[in-house]
Amino acid sequence: MSHRTYGHQPWVAATQQGIALVEVLVSLVILLFGLLGLVGVSSRSSTAEMESYQRVQALQLVQDMSDRLNANRKVATCYSNGATGVKLGTGTGNTGAASCAAGNAQQQARAVADLAAWDNMLKGQAEIQPATKPGQASTNVGAMIGAIGCVTLDDAANNIYMIAVSWQGLVKTAAPTLADGTTAFPCGSGAYSDEKLHRVVTTKVRIGALS
């Protein structure tokens, strides 16, 4: 009986190794796309979280001034400087608290103190990040990016005041406008690089006729 001996065939092993290498590369590509998608989702999640956080801060600031104005309603006009309007917070155009002749000295002083406190809150002084390096100044981080607050007499006949807080968002959306849908919302308008980054929340306070 004859026996056949089959020699080793190198091309078979090489082919198998090549297929294994391709499989590894395909797996790496799939993993890479998965990781990129995960990074994108994480980034969008962080942005949405920051946007939400800033809006909550703005709503708290609006409510704060609403409470202050209500508590000192007999001199409500001091908070808006009559029909002129008051603008506080970061950026240019900060009017500060104007002199007011309404009410008594105590009420006037309280209005000035309220506006000064609100101005500081808009500038983020409620939370300060200490300097990390010698010679470096501390940073106010207790408010939104570019926070601006406005108090205006919205309806003189009915004694209605509008309190608005604007800030800079992170993602472009529709620019805020007045009720006509075309006029840019005045509080914070032009303060940011793009009006589509302009965010604003408002509330109105009606002061009853007080004897």
C-alpha atoms as one frame of an Amber mdcrd trajectory, in Angstrom:
protein
   0.000   0.000   0.000   1.395   3.379  -0.967   1.199   6.467   1.250   0.967
  10.045   0.074   2.435  12.832   2.051   0.898  16.312   1.554   3.241  19.190
   2.094   2.289  22.402   3.948   0.634  25.001   1.690   1.793  28.497   2.782
  -0.838  30.398   0.736  -3.659  28.901   2.823  -2.255  30.271   6.077  -1.532
  33.652   4.472  -5.100  33.915   3.209  -6.512  33.113   6.612  -4.285  35.724
   8.220  -5.379  38.302   5.626  -9.046  37.603   6.310  -8.481  37.927  10.044
  -6.727  41.276   9.535  -9.619  42.603   7.433 -12.069  41.537  10.137 -10.050
  43.393  12.764  -9.938  46.543  10.610 -13.692  46.419   9.978 -14.306  46.010
  13.696 -12.080  48.995  14.451 -13.916  51.154  11.890 -17.294  50.210  13.400
 -15.979  50.946  16.884 -14.622  54.302  15.721 -17.988  55.354  14.267 -19.675
  54.261  17.478 -17.299  56.332  19.589 -17.746  59.375  17.341 -21.504  59.065
  17.671 -21.169  58.784  21.441 -19.019  61.926  21.559 -21.618  63.798  19.483
 -24.463  62.721  21.743 -22.466  63.681  24.836 -21.656  67.097  23.378 -25.283
  67.826  22.483 -26.383  66.649  25.915 -23.917  68.987  27.635 -25.070  71.912
  25.472 -28.741  71.228  26.211 -27.965  70.950  29.920 -26.160  74.300  29.904
 -28.986  75.971  27.972 -31.509  74.654  30.492 -29.351  75.747  33.432 -29.068
  79.281  32.085 -32.821  79.523  31.502 -33.522  78.443  35.075 -31.128  81.106
  36.342 -32.845  83.743  34.190 -36.279  82.771  35.485 -35.022  83.053  39.055
 -33.674  86.545  38.360 -36.963  87.639  36.774 -38.893  86.339  39.772 -36.480
  88.028  42.163 -37.067  91.467  40.677 -40.799  90.834  40.444 -40.870  90.124
  44.187 -38.775  93.200  44.958 -41.008  95.476  42.898 -44.174  94.036  44.456
 -42.789  94.464  47.954 -42.052  98.155  47.325 -44.937  98.853  44.967 -45.674
 102.379  46.173 -42.504 103.528  44.413 -42.660 101.079  41.495 -41.796 103.930
  39.150 -38.361 104.155  40.823 -37.531 100.678  39.486 -38.126 101.664  35.860
 -37.006 105.302  36.129 -40.476 106.347  35.037 -41.012 105.736  31.319 -37.259
 105.788  30.594 -36.496 102.220  31.636 -33.618 100.735  33.584 -30.946  98.428
  32.179 -28.572  96.532  34.469 -26.040  93.717  34.305 -23.118  93.048  31.993
 -22.094  94.827  28.813 -22.465  98.470  27.853 -25.466 100.676  28.484 -25.864
  99.900  32.186 -28.032 102.752  33.457 -27.751 101.978  37.153 -30.415 103.173
  39.565 -31.701 106.647  38.703 -32.792 109.195  41.291 -36.482 109.007  42.113
 -38.833 111.499  43.747 -41.723 109.108  44.407 -42.529 107.945  47.942 -40.464
 108.685  51.011 -36.715 108.471  51.566 -36.880 104.970  53.018 -38.810 103.607
  50.044 -36.467 105.336  47.617 -33.414 103.904  49.373 -34.917 100.435  49.254
 -35.520 100.756  45.505 -31.899 101.797  44.945 -30.655  98.904  47.099 -32.893
  96.433  45.241 -31.627  97.561  41.850 -27.999  97.435  43.040 -28.483  93.910
  44.387 -30.140  92.790  41.153 -27.304  94.337  39.157 -24.774  92.322  41.158
 -26.775  89.131  40.671 -26.883  89.709  36.900 -23.114  90.141  36.969 -22.759
  86.747  38.649 -21.509  87.932  42.036 -23.687  85.385  43.830 -21.000  82.795
  43.049 -17.318  83.618  42.653 -14.639  81.295  41.323 -11.343  81.975  43.138
  -8.196  82.688  41.169  -6.131  79.597  40.396  -2.852  81.392  39.679  -0.958
  84.196  41.439  -1.955  87.584  40.071  -5.111  86.206  38.474  -8.414  87.841
  39.375 -11.388  85.871  40.635 -14.272  85.272  38.222 -17.994  85.803  38.720
 -19.765  82.622  37.642 -23.139  82.978  39.353 -25.156  84.084  36.321 -25.731
  83.404  32.640 -23.395  84.386  29.814 -23.786  88.110  29.151 -26.733  88.528
  31.524 -28.702  91.769  31.097 -31.796  92.807  33.045 -34.339  95.459  32.093
 -37.278  97.018  33.953 -39.642  99.126  31.837 -43.057 100.730  32.189 -44.934
  98.629  29.642 -48.396 100.183  30.018 -48.604 103.517  31.828 -52.418 103.642
  31.725 -52.758 100.340  33.580 -49.541 100.687  35.600 -48.000  97.518  34.137
 -44.242  96.944  34.350 -42.212  94.495  32.279 -39.210  92.730  33.750 -36.918
  91.085  31.209 -33.671  89.139  31.509 -31.609  88.339  28.446 -28.448  86.309
  27.955 -26.348  84.579  25.301 -27.267  81.038  24.337 -24.917  78.401  22.970
 -26.853  77.324  19.872 -28.518  79.549  17.283 -32.320  79.633  17.387 -34.968
  82.148  16.324 -34.121  85.697  17.393 -36.546  87.115  20.011 -38.934  89.810
  18.793 -41.764  91.956  20.116 -45.419  91.046  19.595 -45.333  92.307  15.996
 -42.950  89.477  15.112 -40.422  91.700  13.344 -39.045  94.251  15.840 -36.057
  92.919  17.761 -36.670  92.558  21.483 -34.960  95.641  22.954 -33.503  94.192
  26.169 -30.136  92.740  25.174 -30.551  93.490  21.474 -27.155  93.895  19.787
 -25.267  92.755  22.876 -24.326  89.383  21.398 -22.472  88.326  18.273 -25.664
  87.048  16.622 -29.305  87.812  17.463 -30.026  84.101  17.017 -27.982  83.537
  20.175 -30.089  86.101  22.030 -32.268  84.521  24.738 -34.832  86.349  26.855
 -37.484  85.639  29.485 -40.017  88.187  30.691 -42.791  88.728  33.177 -45.245
  91.562  33.722 -46.256  93.057  37.054 -49.416  95.107  37.416 -49.506  97.534
  40.297 -52.960  98.376  41.604 -54.026 101.912  42.435 -52.862 102.465  45.998
 -54.186 105.160  48.252
